[in-house]
Coordinates of C-alpha atoms in Angstrom, one line a residue:
M1 CA -98.4 -17.0 11.0
K2 CA -95.7 -19.6 10.7
K3 CA -92.1 -18.4 10.6
T4 CA -89.5 -20.1 8.5
V5 CA -86.2 -20.1 10.3
M6 CA -83.0 -19.1 8.4
I7 CA -79.9 -21.1 8.8
L8 CA -76.2 -20.1 9.2
T9 CA -74.0 -22.2 6.9
A10 CA -71.4 -24.2 8.8
L11 CA -68.3 -24.5 6.6
A12 CA -67.0 -23.3 3.3
V13 CA -65.1 -25.6 1.1
S14 CA -61.9 -24.1 -0.5
A15 CA -60.6 -24.4 -3.9
F16 CA -57.3 -23.7 -2.3
A17 CA -55.4 -26.7 -0.7
G18 CA -53.3 -26.0 2.4
A19 CA -54.2 -23.7 5.3
N20 CA -58.0 -23.8 4.9
E21 CA -58.1 -27.5 4.3
D22 CA -55.8 -28.1 7.4
G23 CA -58.1 -25.6 9.3
Q24 CA -61.1 -27.8 8.4
K25 CA -59.4 -30.9 9.6
A26 CA -58.5 -29.3 12.9
Y27 CA -62.1 -28.1 13.2
N28 CA -63.5 -31.6 12.6
Q29 CA -61.2 -32.8 15.4
G30 CA -62.5 -30.2 17.8
D31 CA -59.3 -28.1 17.8
Y32 CA -61.0 -24.8 17.2
T33 CA -58.1 -22.6 18.2
T34 CA -55.8 -24.2 15.6
A35 CA -58.6 -24.2 13.1
A36 CA -59.2 -20.4 13.6
K37 CA -55.4 -19.7 13.1
L38 CA -55.2 -21.7 10.0
Y39 CA -58.4 -20.1 8.6
E40 CA -56.7 -16.7 9.3
K41 CA -53.7 -17.7 7.3
A42 CA -55.8 -19.0 4.5
C43 CA -57.8 -15.7 4.4
R44 CA -54.6 -13.7 4.3
L45 CA -53.4 -15.7 1.3
G46 CA -56.6 -14.8 -0.5
S47 CA -58.8 -17.9 0.2
G48 CA -62.4 -16.7 0.3
A49 CA -63.4 -19.9 1.9
G50 CA -60.8 -19.4 4.7
C51 CA -62.2 -15.8 5.3
S52 CA -65.7 -17.4 5.5
N53 CA -64.7 -20.1 7.8
L54 CA -62.9 -17.6 10.0
G55 CA -66.0 -15.5 10.1
M56 CA -67.9 -18.6 11.3
S57 CA -65.4 -19.1 14.1
Y58 CA -66.0 -15.5 15.2
A59 CA -69.7 -15.8 15.0
Q60 CA -69.7 -19.0 17.1
G61 CA -66.8 -18.0 19.4
Q62 CA -64.9 -21.1 18.5
G63 CA -61.2 -20.7 19.0
V64 CA -61.6 -17.0 19.2
R65 CA -63.6 -14.5 21.3
Q66 CA -67.0 -14.2 19.8
N67 CA -67.3 -11.1 17.8
Y68 CA -70.2 -10.6 15.3
T69 CA -68.8 -7.4 13.8
T70 CA -65.6 -9.2 12.8
A71 CA -67.5 -12.1 11.5
A72 CA -69.6 -9.8 9.3
K73 CA -66.5 -8.2 7.8
L74 CA -64.9 -11.6 7.1
Y75 CA -68.2 -12.7 5.4
E76 CA -68.1 -9.6 3.4
K77 CA -64.6 -10.2 2.2
A78 CA -65.5 -13.8 1.3
C79 CA -68.5 -12.8 -0.6
G80 CA -66.4 -10.3 -2.5
L81 CA -64.2 -13.2 -3.4
G82 CA -67.1 -15.2 -5.0
I83 CA -67.8 -17.5 -2.0
G84 CA -71.5 -18.2 -1.9
V85 CA -71.4 -19.4 1.7
G86 CA -69.8 -16.1 2.6
C87 CA -72.6 -14.2 0.9
S88 CA -75.3 -16.4 2.7
N89 CA -73.7 -15.9 6.0
L90 CA -73.4 -12.1 5.6
G91 CA -77.1 -12.3 4.6
F92 CA -77.8 -14.2 7.8
S93 CA -75.9 -11.4 9.8
Y94 CA -78.1 -8.7 8.2
A95 CA -81.2 -10.8 8.8
K96 CA -80.5 -11.2 12.5
G97 CA -78.7 -7.9 13.1
Q98 CA -75.5 -9.6 14.2
G99 CA -72.5 -7.3 13.8
V100 CA -74.5 -5.1 11.4
R101 CA -77.8 -3.2 11.5
Q102 CA -80.7 -5.4 10.9
N103 CA -81.8 -5.0 7.2
Y104 CA -83.9 -7.7 5.5
A105 CA -83.7 -6.1 2.1
T106 CA -80.0 -6.2 2.2
A107 CA -80.1 -9.8 3.4
A108 CA -82.3 -10.8 0.5
K109 CA -79.9 -9.4 -2.0
L110 CA -77.1 -11.3 -0.4
F111 CA -79.0 -14.5 -0.3
E112 CA -79.8 -14.0 -4.0
K113 CA -76.2 -13.6 -4.8
A114 CA -75.3 -16.7 -2.8
C115 CA -78.0 -18.7 -4.6
R116 CA -76.6 -17.5 -7.9
L117 CA -73.2 -18.7 -6.8
G118 CA -74.5 -22.2 -6.1
S119 CA -75.1 -21.9 -2.3
G120 CA -78.0 -24.1 -1.4
M121 CA -78.3 -22.5 1.9
G122 CA -78.5 -19.0 0.1
C123 CA -81.3 -20.3 -1.9
Y124 CA -83.1 -21.7 1.2
N125 CA -82.6 -18.5 3.1
L126 CA -84.0 -16.4 0.3
G127 CA -87.0 -18.8 0.1
A128 CA -87.5 -18.2 3.8
L129 CA -87.6 -14.5 3.3
F130 CA -90.3 -14.9 0.6
D131 CA -92.1 -17.3 2.8
N132 CA -92.3 -14.9 5.7
G133 CA -92.4 -11.7 3.7
Q134 CA -89.3 -10.1 5.2
G135 CA -87.4 -7.7 3.0
V136 CA -89.5 -8.9 0.1
R137 CA -93.2 -9.2 -0.7
Q138 CA -94.6 -12.4 0.6
N139 CA -94.6 -14.9 -2.3
Y140 CA -95.2 -18.5 -1.7
A141 CA -94.7 -19.4 -5.4
A142 CA -91.3 -17.8 -5.3
A143 CA -90.5 -19.5 -2.1
S144 CA -91.3 -22.9 -3.5
K145 CA -89.0 -22.5 -6.4
L146 CA -86.2 -21.5 -4.1
Y147 CA -86.8 -24.3 -1.7
E148 CA -86.8 -26.7 -4.6
K149 CA -83.4 -25.4 -5.8
A150 CA -82.1 -25.7 -2.3
C151 CA -83.6 -29.2 -2.0
G152 CA -81.8 -30.1 -5.3
L153 CA -78.5 -28.9 -3.7
G154 CA -78.9 -31.2 -0.7
I155 CA -80.4 -28.8 1.8
G156 CA -82.7 -30.8 4.0
A157 CA -84.5 -27.7 5.3
G158 CA -85.3 -26.7 1.7
C159 CA -87.0 -30.1 1.1
Y160 CA -89.0 -30.0 4.4
H161 CA -90.3 -26.4 3.7
L162 CA -91.2 -27.3 0.1
G163 CA -93.0 -30.3 1.4
A164 CA -94.9 -28.1 3.8
L165 CA -96.0 -25.8 1.0
F166 CA -97.3 -28.9 -0.9
D167 CA -99.0 -30.0 2.3
N168 CA -100.7 -26.7 2.8
G169 CA -101.3 -25.8 -0.9
Q170 CA -99.3 -22.6 -0.6
G171 CA -97.7 -21.4 -3.8
V172 CA -98.2 -24.8 -5.4
R173 CA -101.2 -27.2 -5.9
Q174 CA -101.9 -29.1 -2.7
D175 CA -100.4 -32.6 -3.0
Y176 CA -99.9 -34.9 -0.1
V177 CA -98.1 -37.6 -2.0
T178 CA -95.5 -34.9 -3.2
A179 CA -95.3 -33.5 0.4
S180 CA -94.6 -37.0 1.9
K181 CA -91.9 -37.6 -0.6
L182 CA -90.2 -34.4 0.1
Y183 CA -90.3 -35.0 3.8
E184 CA -88.7 -38.4 3.2
K185 CA -86.0 -36.8 1.3
A186 CA -85.6 -34.0 4.0
C187 CA -85.4 -36.8 6.7
G188 CA -82.7 -38.6 4.8
L189 CA -80.8 -35.4 4.7
G190 CA -80.9 -35.1 8.4
S191 CA -83.9 -32.7 8.8
G192 CA -85.6 -33.5 12.0
M193 CA -88.7 -31.7 11.0
G194 CA -88.8 -33.7 7.8
C195 CA -88.8 -36.9 9.9
S196 CA -91.5 -35.4 12.1
N197 CA -93.8 -34.3 9.3
L198 CA -93.3 -37.7 7.5
G199 CA -94.4 -39.3 10.7
I200 CA -97.5 -37.1 10.8
S201 CA -98.2 -38.2 7.1
Y202 CA -98.0 -41.9 8.1
A203 CA -100.1 -41.4 11.4
K204 CA -102.8 -39.6 9.3
G205 CA -102.5 -41.6 6.2
Q206 CA -101.9 -38.5 4.0
G207 CA -100.0 -39.2 0.9
V208 CA -98.8 -42.6 2.2
K209 CA -100.7 -45.6 3.6
Q210 CA -101.5 -45.1 7.2
N211 CA -99.0 -46.9 9.5
Y212 CA -98.6 -45.9 13.1
A213 CA -95.6 -48.2 13.6
T214 CA -93.7 -46.4 10.9
A215 CA -94.9 -43.1 12.3
A216 CA -93.5 -44.0 15.7
K217 CA -90.0 -44.8 14.1
L218 CA -90.0 -41.5 12.4
F219 CA -91.0 -39.5 15.5
E220 CA -88.4 -41.3 17.5
K221 CA -85.7 -40.3 14.9
A222 CA -87.0 -36.6 14.9
C223 CA -87.0 -36.6 18.7
G224 CA -83.4 -37.8 18.7
L225 CA -82.6 -35.0 16.4
G226 CA -83.8 -32.5 19.0
I227 CA -87.2 -31.8 17.5
G228 CA -89.7 -31.3 20.3
E229 CA -92.7 -31.9 18.0
G230 CA -91.3 -35.4 17.3
C231 CA -91.0 -36.2 20.9
Y232 CA -94.6 -35.0 21.6
H233 CA -96.1 -37.0 18.8
L234 CA -94.2 -40.1 19.9
G235 CA -95.4 -39.6 23.4
A236 CA -98.9 -39.4 22.0
L237 CA -98.6 -42.7 20.3
F238 CA -97.4 -44.3 23.6
D239 CA -100.3 -42.6 25.4
N240 CA -102.9 -44.0 23.0
G241 CA -101.1 -47.3 22.2
Q242 CA -100.9 -46.7 18.5
G243 CA -98.1 -48.3 16.7
V244 CA -96.4 -49.1 20.1
R245 CA -97.5 -50.8 23.3
Q246 CA -99.4 -48.4 25.4
N247 CA -97.1 -47.0 28.1
Y248 CA -98.0 -43.9 30.2
A249 CA -94.6 -43.7 31.9
T250 CA -92.8 -43.6 28.5
A251 CA -95.3 -41.1 27.3
A252 CA -94.8 -38.8 30.2
K253 CA -91.0 -38.9 29.7
L254 CA -91.4 -38.0 26.0
Y255 CA -93.7 -35.1 26.9
E256 CA -91.2 -34.0 29.4
K257 CA -88.5 -34.0 26.7
A258 CA -90.8 -32.2 24.2
C259 CA -91.6 -29.6 26.9
G260 CA -88.0 -29.0 27.5
L261 CA -87.4 -28.4 23.8
G262 CA -90.1 -25.8 23.8
N263 CA -93.0 -27.8 22.5
G264 CA -96.1 -26.2 24.2
V265 CA -98.3 -29.2 23.5
G266 CA -95.8 -31.5 25.1
C267 CA -96.0 -29.2 28.3
S268 CA -99.8 -29.3 28.2
N269 CA -99.8 -33.1 27.8
L270 CA -97.2 -33.6 30.6
G271 CA -99.5 -31.4 32.9
I272 CA -102.4 -33.8 32.1
S273 CA -100.2 -36.7 32.9
Y274 CA -99.5 -35.1 36.4
A275 CA -103.1 -34.1 36.9
K276 CA -104.4 -37.7 36.2
G277 CA -101.3 -39.5 37.8
Q278 CA -100.8 -41.4 34.5
G279 CA -97.3 -42.7 34.3
I280 CA -96.2 -40.4 37.0
R281 CA -97.1 -39.5 40.6
Q282 CA -100.2 -37.3 40.7
N283 CA -99.2 -33.7 41.5
Y284 CA -101.7 -30.9 40.8
T285 CA -99.2 -28.1 41.6
T286 CA -96.7 -29.4 38.9
A287 CA -99.6 -29.8 36.5
A288 CA -100.7 -26.2 36.9
K289 CA -97.1 -25.0 36.3
L290 CA -96.9 -26.9 33.2
F291 CA -100.4 -25.7 31.9
E292 CA -99.0 -22.1 32.6
K293 CA -95.9 -22.8 30.6
A294 CA -98.0 -24.2 27.7
C295 CA -100.3 -21.2 27.8
G296 CA -97.3 -18.9 27.7
L297 CA -96.1 -20.8 24.5
G298 CA -99.5 -20.0 22.8
I299 CA -101.2 -23.4 23.4
G300 CA -105.0 -22.8 23.9
V301 CA -105.6 -26.2 25.6
G302 CA -102.9 -25.2 28.1
C303 CA -104.7 -22.0 29.0
Y304 CA -107.9 -23.8 29.2
N305 CA -106.5 -26.4 31.6
L306 CA -104.9 -23.8 33.7
G307 CA -108.3 -22.2 33.9
I308 CA -109.8 -25.5 35.0
S309 CA -107.1 -25.6 37.7
Y310 CA -108.1 -22.2 39.1
A311 CA -111.8 -22.9 38.9
Q312 CA -111.4 -26.1 40.9
G313 CA -108.6 -25.0 43.1
Q314 CA -106.3 -27.8 41.9
G315 CA -102.6 -27.0 42.5
V316 CA -103.4 -23.3 42.9
R317 CA -105.7 -21.3 45.1
Q318 CA -109.3 -21.4 43.7
D319 CA -109.8 -18.1 42.0
Y320 CA -112.8 -17.8 39.5
A321 CA -111.6 -14.4 38.2
T322 CA -108.2 -15.8 37.2
A323 CA -109.9 -18.9 35.8
K324 CA -112.1 -16.6 33.7
E325 CA -108.9 -14.8 32.5
Y326 CA -107.3 -18.0 31.3
F327 CA -110.5 -19.2 29.6
G328 CA -110.5 -16.0 27.8
K329 CA -107.0 -16.5 26.6
A330 CA -107.9 -20.1 25.6
C331 CA -110.9 -18.7 23.7
D332 CA -108.6 -16.2 21.8
L333 CA -106.4 -19.1 20.8
G334 CA -109.4 -20.9 19.3
E335 CA -110.3 -23.3 22.2
Q336 CA -114.1 -23.3 22.1
E337 CA -114.6 -24.8 25.5
G338 CA -112.6 -21.8 26.9
C339 CA -115.1 -19.5 25.2
R340 CA -118.0 -21.4 26.9
N341 CA -116.5 -21.3 30.3
Y342 CA -115.5 -17.7 29.9
A343 CA -119.1 -16.9 29.1
T344 CA -120.4 -18.8 32.0
L345 CA -118.2 -17.2 34.6
N346 CA -118.9 -13.8 32.9
Q347 CA -122.7 -14.4 33.4
K348 CA -122.0 -15.2 37.1
G349 CA -120.3 -11.8 37.6
Y350 CA -116.7 -12.9 37.7

């Protein structure tokens, strides 16, 4: 099941001029110690935004020693003063169990209050709970409405996740055109996943005219924003020469970056590059390690390729029993070749 990630809001804007505003200036200049002192002063003077921002300083350990309990108390004070960001961040604390006992139901109530107070992130986070069925009954239709509100309030993650619901027909009628438009808006708002999914739309020609060159640019932007999936997809285009000049070395570098960002398919493809010696010096040992990492990340083809490595003794000691084990894992993850190879080895008594 896909999990929608909740997000902690960065800074609260204060209706008070003075200490909180000066704190924000110091924060933006990278002077976190001064920022924290100014937020503390603003909070003492009754600025809810100052309390929320000071809470954020404690949560991130910027300018003060990290302390989630103190952060939660400050968010609570800010929320009580009508600051939506404070309510949203307190909800995040409850959802993650940071400084308070984890409680999704309480998180949902706080996100709901934040959303009512105009916090786009509060709306998004409540949508994520409905999407995942955490603290509330799973309800894609409710999630879609909340993402829509968050998107309208300028939250790129809200636009992206609403697009994903339209892509998959969850809680809304499936509509690739609407999905691609939402991904485009999300990308424009700095959502790397929005850029990546818009790239997929162009690569597949779903909701937009197929255009690999445009897809490549979008994957490049997503990759630059730290999205492993974007790096992997861009690598695949270089591997296949789609929208860009075929270049195995560039593909391998992109797979490496994707793998480093936790993208299992990137790890598996980098392993294939090492096994084949495409764009990189052939190294079966490294390939096997990458297949193992991909398998650990739940990638069926990674488990399958590791099974092949053990069956053929490439980069690892030949071991049919271990090969069978990995073919079984691949099969469980939906890799049909893994199922067939598992059955073959099973019949041979391994």
